[in-house]
mmCIF file of N, CA, C and O in Angstrom:
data_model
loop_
_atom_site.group_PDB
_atom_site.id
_atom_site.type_symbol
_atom_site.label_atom_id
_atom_site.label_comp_id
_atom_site.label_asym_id
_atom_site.label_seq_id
_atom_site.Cartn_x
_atom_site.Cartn_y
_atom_site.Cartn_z
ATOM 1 N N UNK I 1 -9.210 -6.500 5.854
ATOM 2 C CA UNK I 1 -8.198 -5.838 5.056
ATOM 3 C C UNK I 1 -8.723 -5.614 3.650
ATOM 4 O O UNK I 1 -9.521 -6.399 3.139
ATOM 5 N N UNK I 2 -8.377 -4.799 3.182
ATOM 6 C CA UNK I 2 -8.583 -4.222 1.531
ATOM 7 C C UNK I 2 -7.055 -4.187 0.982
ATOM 8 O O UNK I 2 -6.000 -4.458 1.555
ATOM 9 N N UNK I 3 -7.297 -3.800 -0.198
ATOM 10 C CA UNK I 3 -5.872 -3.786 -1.036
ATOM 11 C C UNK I 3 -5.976 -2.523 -2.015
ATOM 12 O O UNK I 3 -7.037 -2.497 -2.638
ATOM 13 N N UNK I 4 -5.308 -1.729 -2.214
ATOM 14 C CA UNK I 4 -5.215 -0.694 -3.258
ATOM 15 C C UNK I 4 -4.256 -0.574 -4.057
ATOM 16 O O UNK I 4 -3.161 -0.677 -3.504
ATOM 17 N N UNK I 5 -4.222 -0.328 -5.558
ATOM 18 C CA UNK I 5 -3.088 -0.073 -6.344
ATOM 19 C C UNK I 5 -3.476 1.484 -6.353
ATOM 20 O O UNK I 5 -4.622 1.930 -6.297
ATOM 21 N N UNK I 6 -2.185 2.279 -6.442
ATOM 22 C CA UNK I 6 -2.047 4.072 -6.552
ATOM 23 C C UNK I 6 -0.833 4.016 -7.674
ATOM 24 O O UNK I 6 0.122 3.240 -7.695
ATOM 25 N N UNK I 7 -1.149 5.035 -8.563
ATOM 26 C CA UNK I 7 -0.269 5.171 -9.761
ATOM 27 C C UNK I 7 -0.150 6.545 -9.160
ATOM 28 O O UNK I 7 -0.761 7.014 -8.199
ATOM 29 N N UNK I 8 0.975 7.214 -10.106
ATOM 30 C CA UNK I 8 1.478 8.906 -10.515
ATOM 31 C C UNK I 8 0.282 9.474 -10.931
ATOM 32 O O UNK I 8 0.253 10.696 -11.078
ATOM 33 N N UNK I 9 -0.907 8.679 -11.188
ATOM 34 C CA UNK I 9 -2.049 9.923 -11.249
ATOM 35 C C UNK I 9 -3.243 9.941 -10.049
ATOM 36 O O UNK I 9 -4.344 10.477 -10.182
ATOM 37 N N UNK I 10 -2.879 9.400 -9.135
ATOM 38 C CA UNK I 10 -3.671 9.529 -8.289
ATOM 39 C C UNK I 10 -2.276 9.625 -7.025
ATOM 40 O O UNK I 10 -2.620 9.148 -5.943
ATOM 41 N N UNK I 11 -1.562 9.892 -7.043
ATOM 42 C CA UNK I 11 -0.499 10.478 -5.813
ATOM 43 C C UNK I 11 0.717 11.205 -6.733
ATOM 44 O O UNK I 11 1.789 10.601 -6.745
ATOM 45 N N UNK I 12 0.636 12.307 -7.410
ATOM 46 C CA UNK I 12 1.802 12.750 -8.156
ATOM 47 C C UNK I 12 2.765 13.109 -7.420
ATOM 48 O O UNK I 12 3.533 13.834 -8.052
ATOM 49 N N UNK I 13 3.179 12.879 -6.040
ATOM 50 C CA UNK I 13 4.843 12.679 -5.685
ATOM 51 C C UNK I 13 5.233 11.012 -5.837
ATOM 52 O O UNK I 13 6.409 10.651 -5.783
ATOM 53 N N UNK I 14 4.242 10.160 -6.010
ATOM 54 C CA UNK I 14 4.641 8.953 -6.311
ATOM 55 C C UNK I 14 6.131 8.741 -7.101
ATOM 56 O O UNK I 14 6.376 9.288 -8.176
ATOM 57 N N UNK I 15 6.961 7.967 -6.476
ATOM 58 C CA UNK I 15 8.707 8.067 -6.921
ATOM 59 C C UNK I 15 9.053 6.687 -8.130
ATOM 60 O O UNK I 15 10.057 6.533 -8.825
ATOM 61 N N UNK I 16 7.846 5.852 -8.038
ATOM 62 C CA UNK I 16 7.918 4.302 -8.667
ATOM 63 C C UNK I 16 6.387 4.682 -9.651
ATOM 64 O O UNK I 16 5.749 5.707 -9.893
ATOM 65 N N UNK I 17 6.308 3.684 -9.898
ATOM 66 C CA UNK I 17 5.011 3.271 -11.661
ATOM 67 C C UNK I 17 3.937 3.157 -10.785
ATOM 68 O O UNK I 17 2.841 3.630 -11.087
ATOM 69 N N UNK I 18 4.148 2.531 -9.642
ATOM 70 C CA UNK I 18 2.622 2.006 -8.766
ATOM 71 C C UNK I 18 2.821 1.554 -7.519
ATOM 72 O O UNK I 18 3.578 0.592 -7.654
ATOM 73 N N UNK I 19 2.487 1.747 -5.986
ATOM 74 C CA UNK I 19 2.411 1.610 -4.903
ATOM 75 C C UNK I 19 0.984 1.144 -4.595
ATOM 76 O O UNK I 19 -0.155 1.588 -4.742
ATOM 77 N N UNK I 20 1.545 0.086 -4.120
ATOM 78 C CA UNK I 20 0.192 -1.468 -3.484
ATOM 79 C C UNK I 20 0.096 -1.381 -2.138
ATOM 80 O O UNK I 20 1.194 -1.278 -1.590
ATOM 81 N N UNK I 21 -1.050 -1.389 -1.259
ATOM 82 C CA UNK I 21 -1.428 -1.011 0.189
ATOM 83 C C UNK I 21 -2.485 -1.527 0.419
ATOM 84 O O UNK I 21 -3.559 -1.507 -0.182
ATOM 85 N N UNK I 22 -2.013 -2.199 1.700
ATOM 86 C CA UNK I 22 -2.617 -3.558 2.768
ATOM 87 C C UNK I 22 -3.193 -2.361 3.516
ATOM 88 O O UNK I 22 -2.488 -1.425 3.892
ATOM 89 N N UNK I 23 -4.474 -2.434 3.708
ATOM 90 C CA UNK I 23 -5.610 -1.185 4.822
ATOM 91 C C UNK I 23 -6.246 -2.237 5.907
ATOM 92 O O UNK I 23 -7.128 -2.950 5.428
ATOM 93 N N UNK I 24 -5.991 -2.416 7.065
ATOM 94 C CA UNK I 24 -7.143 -2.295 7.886
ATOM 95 C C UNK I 24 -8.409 -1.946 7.537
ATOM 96 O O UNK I 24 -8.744 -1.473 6.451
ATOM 97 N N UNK I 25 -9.174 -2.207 8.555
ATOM 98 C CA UNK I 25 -10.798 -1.984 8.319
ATOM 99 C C UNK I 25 -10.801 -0.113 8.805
ATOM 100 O O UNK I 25 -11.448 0.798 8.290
ATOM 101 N N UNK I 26 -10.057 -0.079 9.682
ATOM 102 C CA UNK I 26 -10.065 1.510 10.576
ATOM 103 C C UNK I 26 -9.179 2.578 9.626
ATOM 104 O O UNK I 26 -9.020 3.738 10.008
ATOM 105 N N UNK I 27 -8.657 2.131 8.455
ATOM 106 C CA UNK I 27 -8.245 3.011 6.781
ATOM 107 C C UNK I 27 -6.455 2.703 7.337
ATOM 108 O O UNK I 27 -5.730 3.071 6.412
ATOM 109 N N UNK I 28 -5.764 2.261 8.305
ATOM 110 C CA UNK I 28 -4.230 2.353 8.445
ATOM 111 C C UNK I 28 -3.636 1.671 7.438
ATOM 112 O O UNK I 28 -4.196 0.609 7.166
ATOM 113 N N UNK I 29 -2.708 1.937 6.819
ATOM 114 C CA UNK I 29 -1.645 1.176 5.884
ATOM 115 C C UNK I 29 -1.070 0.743 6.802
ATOM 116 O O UNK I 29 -0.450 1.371 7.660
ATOM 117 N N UNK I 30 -1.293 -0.871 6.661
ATOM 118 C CA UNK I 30 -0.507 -2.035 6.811
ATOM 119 C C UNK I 30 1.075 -2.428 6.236
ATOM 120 O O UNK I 30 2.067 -2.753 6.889
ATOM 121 N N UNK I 31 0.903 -2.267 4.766
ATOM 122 C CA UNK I 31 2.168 -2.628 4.663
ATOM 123 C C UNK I 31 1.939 -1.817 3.031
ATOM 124 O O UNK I 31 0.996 -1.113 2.670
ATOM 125 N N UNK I 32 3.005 -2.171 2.370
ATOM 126 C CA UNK I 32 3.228 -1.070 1.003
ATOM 127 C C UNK I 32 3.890 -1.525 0.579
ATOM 128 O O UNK I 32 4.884 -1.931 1.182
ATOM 129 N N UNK I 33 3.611 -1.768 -1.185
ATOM 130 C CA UNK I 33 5.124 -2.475 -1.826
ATOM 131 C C UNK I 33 4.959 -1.552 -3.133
ATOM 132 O O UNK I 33 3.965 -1.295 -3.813
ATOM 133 N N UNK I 34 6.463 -1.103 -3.244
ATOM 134 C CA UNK I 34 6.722 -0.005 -4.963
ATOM 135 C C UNK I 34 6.937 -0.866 -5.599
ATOM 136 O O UNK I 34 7.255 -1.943 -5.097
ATOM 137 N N UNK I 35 6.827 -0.672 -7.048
ATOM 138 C CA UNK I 35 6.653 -1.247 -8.844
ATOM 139 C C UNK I 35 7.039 -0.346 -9.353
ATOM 140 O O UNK I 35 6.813 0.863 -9.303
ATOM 141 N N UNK I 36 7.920 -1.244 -10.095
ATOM 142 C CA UNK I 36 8.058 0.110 -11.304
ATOM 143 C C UNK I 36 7.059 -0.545 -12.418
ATOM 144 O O UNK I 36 6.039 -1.187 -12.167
ATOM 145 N N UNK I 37 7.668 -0.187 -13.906
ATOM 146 C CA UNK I 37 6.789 -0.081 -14.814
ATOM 147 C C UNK I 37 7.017 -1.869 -15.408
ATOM 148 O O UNK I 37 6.202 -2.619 -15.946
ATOM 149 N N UNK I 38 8.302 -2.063 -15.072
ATOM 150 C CA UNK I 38 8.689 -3.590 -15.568
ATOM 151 C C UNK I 38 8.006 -4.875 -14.359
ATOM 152 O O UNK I 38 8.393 -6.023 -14.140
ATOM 153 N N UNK I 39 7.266 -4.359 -13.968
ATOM 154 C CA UNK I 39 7.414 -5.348 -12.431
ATOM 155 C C UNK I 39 8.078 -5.168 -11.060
ATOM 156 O O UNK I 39 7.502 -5.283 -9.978
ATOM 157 N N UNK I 40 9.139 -4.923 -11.222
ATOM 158 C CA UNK I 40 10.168 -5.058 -10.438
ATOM 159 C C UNK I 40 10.061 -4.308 -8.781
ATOM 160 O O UNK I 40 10.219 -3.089 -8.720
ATOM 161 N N UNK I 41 9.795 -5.083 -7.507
ATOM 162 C CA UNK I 41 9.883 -4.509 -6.446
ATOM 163 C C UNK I 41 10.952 -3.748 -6.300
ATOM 164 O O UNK I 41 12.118 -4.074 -6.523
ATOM 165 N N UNK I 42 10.486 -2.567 -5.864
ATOM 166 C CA UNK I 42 11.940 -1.442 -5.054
ATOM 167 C C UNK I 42 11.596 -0.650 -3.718
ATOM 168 O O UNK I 42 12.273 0.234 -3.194
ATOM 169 N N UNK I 43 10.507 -1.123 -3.334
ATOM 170 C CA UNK I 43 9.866 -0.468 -2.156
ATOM 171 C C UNK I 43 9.243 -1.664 -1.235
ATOM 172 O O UNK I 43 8.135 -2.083 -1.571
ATOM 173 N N UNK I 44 9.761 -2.135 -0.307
ATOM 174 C CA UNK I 44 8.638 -2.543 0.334
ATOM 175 C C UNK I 44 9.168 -2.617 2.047
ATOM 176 O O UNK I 44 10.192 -2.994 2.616
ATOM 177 N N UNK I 45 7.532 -1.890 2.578
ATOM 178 C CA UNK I 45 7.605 -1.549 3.918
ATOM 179 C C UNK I 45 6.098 -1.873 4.536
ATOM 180 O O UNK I 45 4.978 -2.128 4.093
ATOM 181 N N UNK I 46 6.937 -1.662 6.215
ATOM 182 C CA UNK I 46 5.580 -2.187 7.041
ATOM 183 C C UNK I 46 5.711 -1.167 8.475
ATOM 184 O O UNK I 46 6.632 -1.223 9.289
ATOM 185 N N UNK I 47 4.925 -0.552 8.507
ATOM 186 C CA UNK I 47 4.766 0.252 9.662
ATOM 187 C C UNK I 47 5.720 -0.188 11.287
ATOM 188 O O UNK I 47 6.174 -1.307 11.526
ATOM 189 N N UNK I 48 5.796 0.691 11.952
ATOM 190 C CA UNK I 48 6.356 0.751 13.058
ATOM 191 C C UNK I 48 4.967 0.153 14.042
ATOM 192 O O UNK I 48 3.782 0.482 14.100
ATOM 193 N N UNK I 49 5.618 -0.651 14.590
ATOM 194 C CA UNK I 49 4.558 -1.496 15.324
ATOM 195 C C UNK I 49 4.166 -0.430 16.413
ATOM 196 O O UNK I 49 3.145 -0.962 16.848
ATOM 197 N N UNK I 50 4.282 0.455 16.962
ATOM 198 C CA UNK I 50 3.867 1.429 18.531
ATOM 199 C C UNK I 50 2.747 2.623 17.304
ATOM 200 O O UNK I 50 1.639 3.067 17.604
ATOM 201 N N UNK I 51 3.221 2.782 16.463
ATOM 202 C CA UNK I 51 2.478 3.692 15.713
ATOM 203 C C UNK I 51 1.566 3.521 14.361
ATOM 204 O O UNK I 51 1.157 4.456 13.673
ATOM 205 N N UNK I 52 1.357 2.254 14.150
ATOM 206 C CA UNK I 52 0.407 1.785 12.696
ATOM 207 C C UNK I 52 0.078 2.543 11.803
ATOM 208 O O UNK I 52 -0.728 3.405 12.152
ATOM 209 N N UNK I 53 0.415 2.558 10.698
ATOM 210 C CA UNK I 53 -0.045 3.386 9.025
ATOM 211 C C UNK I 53 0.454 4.587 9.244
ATOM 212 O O UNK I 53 0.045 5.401 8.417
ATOM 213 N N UNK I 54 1.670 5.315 10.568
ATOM 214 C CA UNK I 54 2.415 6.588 10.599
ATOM 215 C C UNK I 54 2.810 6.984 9.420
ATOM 216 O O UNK I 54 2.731 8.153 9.041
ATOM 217 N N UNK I 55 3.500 5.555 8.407
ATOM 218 C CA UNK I 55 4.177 6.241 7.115
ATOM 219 C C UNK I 55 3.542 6.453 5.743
ATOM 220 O O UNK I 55 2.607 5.653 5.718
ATOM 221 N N UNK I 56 3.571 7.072 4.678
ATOM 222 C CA UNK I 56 3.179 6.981 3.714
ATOM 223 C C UNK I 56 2.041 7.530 3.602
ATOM 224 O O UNK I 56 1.958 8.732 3.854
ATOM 225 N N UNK I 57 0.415 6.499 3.036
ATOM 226 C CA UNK I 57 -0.313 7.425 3.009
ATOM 227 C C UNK I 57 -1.392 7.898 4.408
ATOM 228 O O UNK I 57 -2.343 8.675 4.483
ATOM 229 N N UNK I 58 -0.656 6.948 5.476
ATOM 230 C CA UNK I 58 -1.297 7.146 6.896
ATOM 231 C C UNK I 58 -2.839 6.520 6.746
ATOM 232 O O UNK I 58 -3.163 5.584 6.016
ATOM 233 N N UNK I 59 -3.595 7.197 7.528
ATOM 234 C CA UNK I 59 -5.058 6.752 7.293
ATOM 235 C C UNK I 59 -5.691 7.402 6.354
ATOM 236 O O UNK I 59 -5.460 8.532 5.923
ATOM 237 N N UNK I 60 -6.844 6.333 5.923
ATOM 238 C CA UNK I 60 -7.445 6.654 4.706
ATOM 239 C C UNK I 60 -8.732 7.599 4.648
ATOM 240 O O UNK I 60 -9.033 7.941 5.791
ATOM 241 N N UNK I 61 -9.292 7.947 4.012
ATOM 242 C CA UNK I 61 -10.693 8.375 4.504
ATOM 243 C C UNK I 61 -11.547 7.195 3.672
ATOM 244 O O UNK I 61 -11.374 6.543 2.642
ATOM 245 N N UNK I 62 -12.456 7.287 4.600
ATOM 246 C CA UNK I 62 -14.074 6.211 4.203
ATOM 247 C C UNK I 62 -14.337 5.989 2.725
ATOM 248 O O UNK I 62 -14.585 4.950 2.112
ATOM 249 N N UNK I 63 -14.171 7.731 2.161
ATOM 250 C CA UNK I 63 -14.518 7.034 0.190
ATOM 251 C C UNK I 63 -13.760 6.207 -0.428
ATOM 252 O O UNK I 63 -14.104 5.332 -1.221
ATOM 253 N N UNK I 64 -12.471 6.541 0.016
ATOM 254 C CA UNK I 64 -11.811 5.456 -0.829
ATOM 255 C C UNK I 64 -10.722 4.108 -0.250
ATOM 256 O O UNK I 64 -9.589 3.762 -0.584
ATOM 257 N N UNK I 65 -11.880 3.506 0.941
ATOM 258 C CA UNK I 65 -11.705 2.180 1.548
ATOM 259 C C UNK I 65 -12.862 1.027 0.565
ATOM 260 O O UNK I 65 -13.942 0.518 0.869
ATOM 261 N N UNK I 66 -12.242 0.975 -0.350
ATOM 262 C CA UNK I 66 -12.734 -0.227 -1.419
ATOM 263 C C UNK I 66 -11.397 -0.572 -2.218
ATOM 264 O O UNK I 66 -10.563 0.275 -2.539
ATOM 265 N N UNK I 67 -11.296 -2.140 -2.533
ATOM 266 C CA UNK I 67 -10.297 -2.742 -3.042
ATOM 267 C C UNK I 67 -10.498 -2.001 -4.241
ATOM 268 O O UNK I 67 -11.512 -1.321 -4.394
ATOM 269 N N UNK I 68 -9.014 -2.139 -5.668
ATOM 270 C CA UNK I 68 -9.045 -2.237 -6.451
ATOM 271 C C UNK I 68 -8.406 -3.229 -7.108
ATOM 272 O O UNK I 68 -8.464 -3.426 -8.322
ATOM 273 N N UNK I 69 -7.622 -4.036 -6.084
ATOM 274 C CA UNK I 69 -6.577 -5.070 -6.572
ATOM 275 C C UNK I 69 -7.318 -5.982 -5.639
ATOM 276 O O UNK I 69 -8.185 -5.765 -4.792
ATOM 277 N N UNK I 70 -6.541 -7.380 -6.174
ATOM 278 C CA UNK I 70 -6.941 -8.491 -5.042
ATOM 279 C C UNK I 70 -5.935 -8.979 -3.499
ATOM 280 O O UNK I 70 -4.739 -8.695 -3.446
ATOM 281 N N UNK I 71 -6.641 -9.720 -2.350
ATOM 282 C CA UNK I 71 -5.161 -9.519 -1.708
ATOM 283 C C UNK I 71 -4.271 -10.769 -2.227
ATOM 284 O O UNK I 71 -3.278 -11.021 -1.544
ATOM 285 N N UNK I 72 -4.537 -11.640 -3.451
ATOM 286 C CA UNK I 72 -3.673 -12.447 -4.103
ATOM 287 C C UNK I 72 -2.419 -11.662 -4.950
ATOM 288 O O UNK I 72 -1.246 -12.014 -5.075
ATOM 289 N N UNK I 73 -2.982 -10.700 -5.378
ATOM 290 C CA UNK I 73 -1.660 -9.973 -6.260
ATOM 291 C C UNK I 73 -1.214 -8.913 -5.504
ATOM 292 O O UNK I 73 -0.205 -8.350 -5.928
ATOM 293 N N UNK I 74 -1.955 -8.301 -3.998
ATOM 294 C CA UNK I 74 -0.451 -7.507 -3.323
ATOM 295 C C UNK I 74 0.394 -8.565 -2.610
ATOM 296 O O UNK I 74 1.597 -8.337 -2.491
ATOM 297 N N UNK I 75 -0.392 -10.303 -1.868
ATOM 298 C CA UNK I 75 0.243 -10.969 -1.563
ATOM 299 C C UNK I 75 2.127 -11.498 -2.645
ATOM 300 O O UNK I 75 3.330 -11.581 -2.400
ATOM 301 N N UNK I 76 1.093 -11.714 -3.907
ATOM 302 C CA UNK I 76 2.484 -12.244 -4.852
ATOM 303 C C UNK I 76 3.502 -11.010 -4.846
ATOM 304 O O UNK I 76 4.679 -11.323 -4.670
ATOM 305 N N UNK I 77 3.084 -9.033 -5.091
ATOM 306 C CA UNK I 77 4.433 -8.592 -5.144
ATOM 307 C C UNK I 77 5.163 -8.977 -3.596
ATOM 308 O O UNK I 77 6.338 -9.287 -3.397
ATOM 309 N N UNK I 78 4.081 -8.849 -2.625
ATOM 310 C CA UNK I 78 5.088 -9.112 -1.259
ATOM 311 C C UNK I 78 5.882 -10.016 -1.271
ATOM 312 O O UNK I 78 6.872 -9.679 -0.623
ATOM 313 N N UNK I 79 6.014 -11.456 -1.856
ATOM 314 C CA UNK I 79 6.464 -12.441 -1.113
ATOM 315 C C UNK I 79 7.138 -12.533 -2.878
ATOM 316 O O UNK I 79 7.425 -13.671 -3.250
ATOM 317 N N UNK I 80 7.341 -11.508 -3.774
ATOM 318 C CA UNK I 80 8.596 -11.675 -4.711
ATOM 319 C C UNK I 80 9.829 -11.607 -4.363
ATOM 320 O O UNK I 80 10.768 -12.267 -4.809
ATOM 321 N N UNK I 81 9.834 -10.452 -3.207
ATOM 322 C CA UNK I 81 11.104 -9.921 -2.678
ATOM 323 C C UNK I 81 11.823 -11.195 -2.097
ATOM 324 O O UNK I 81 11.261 -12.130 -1.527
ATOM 325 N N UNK I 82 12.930 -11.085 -2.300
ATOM 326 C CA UNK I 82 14.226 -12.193 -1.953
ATOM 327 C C UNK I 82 14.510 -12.015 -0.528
ATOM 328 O O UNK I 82 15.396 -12.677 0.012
#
């Protein structure tokens, strides 16, 4: 697994400050959690188990399967949510 942070300048329909994404080795989004600008979770999802990484940004391509975050800080927004 890898981890990615995506802001409004690298996805400008982005709806939140920053969207965090759990990748497989094969590029599928695993799971996804929205931020706004204060912290605050308002997004968080996990694929349909029959169809893997269907939602959002789907599969990745090869250039940009490298972390930019760690999986300690997409772990902490995941497990903020109540």
């Amino acid at each position: 697994m890898f981890y990615l942070k995506w802001t409004q300048y690298e996805l400008v329909t982005l709806e939140m400050d920053a969207l965090y994404t759990e990748v497989d080795e094969d590029g599928w989004v695993q799971r996804e959690v929205g931020v706004t600008g204060d912290g605050e979770v308002v997004h968080q999802h996990t694929p349909n188990i029959s169809e893997p990484g269907w939602f959002g940004l789907c599969r990745l391509a090869f250039p940009r399967q490298s972390a930019n975050i760690s999986r300690a800080e997409f772990e902490a927004l995941w497990n903020s949510v109540a």
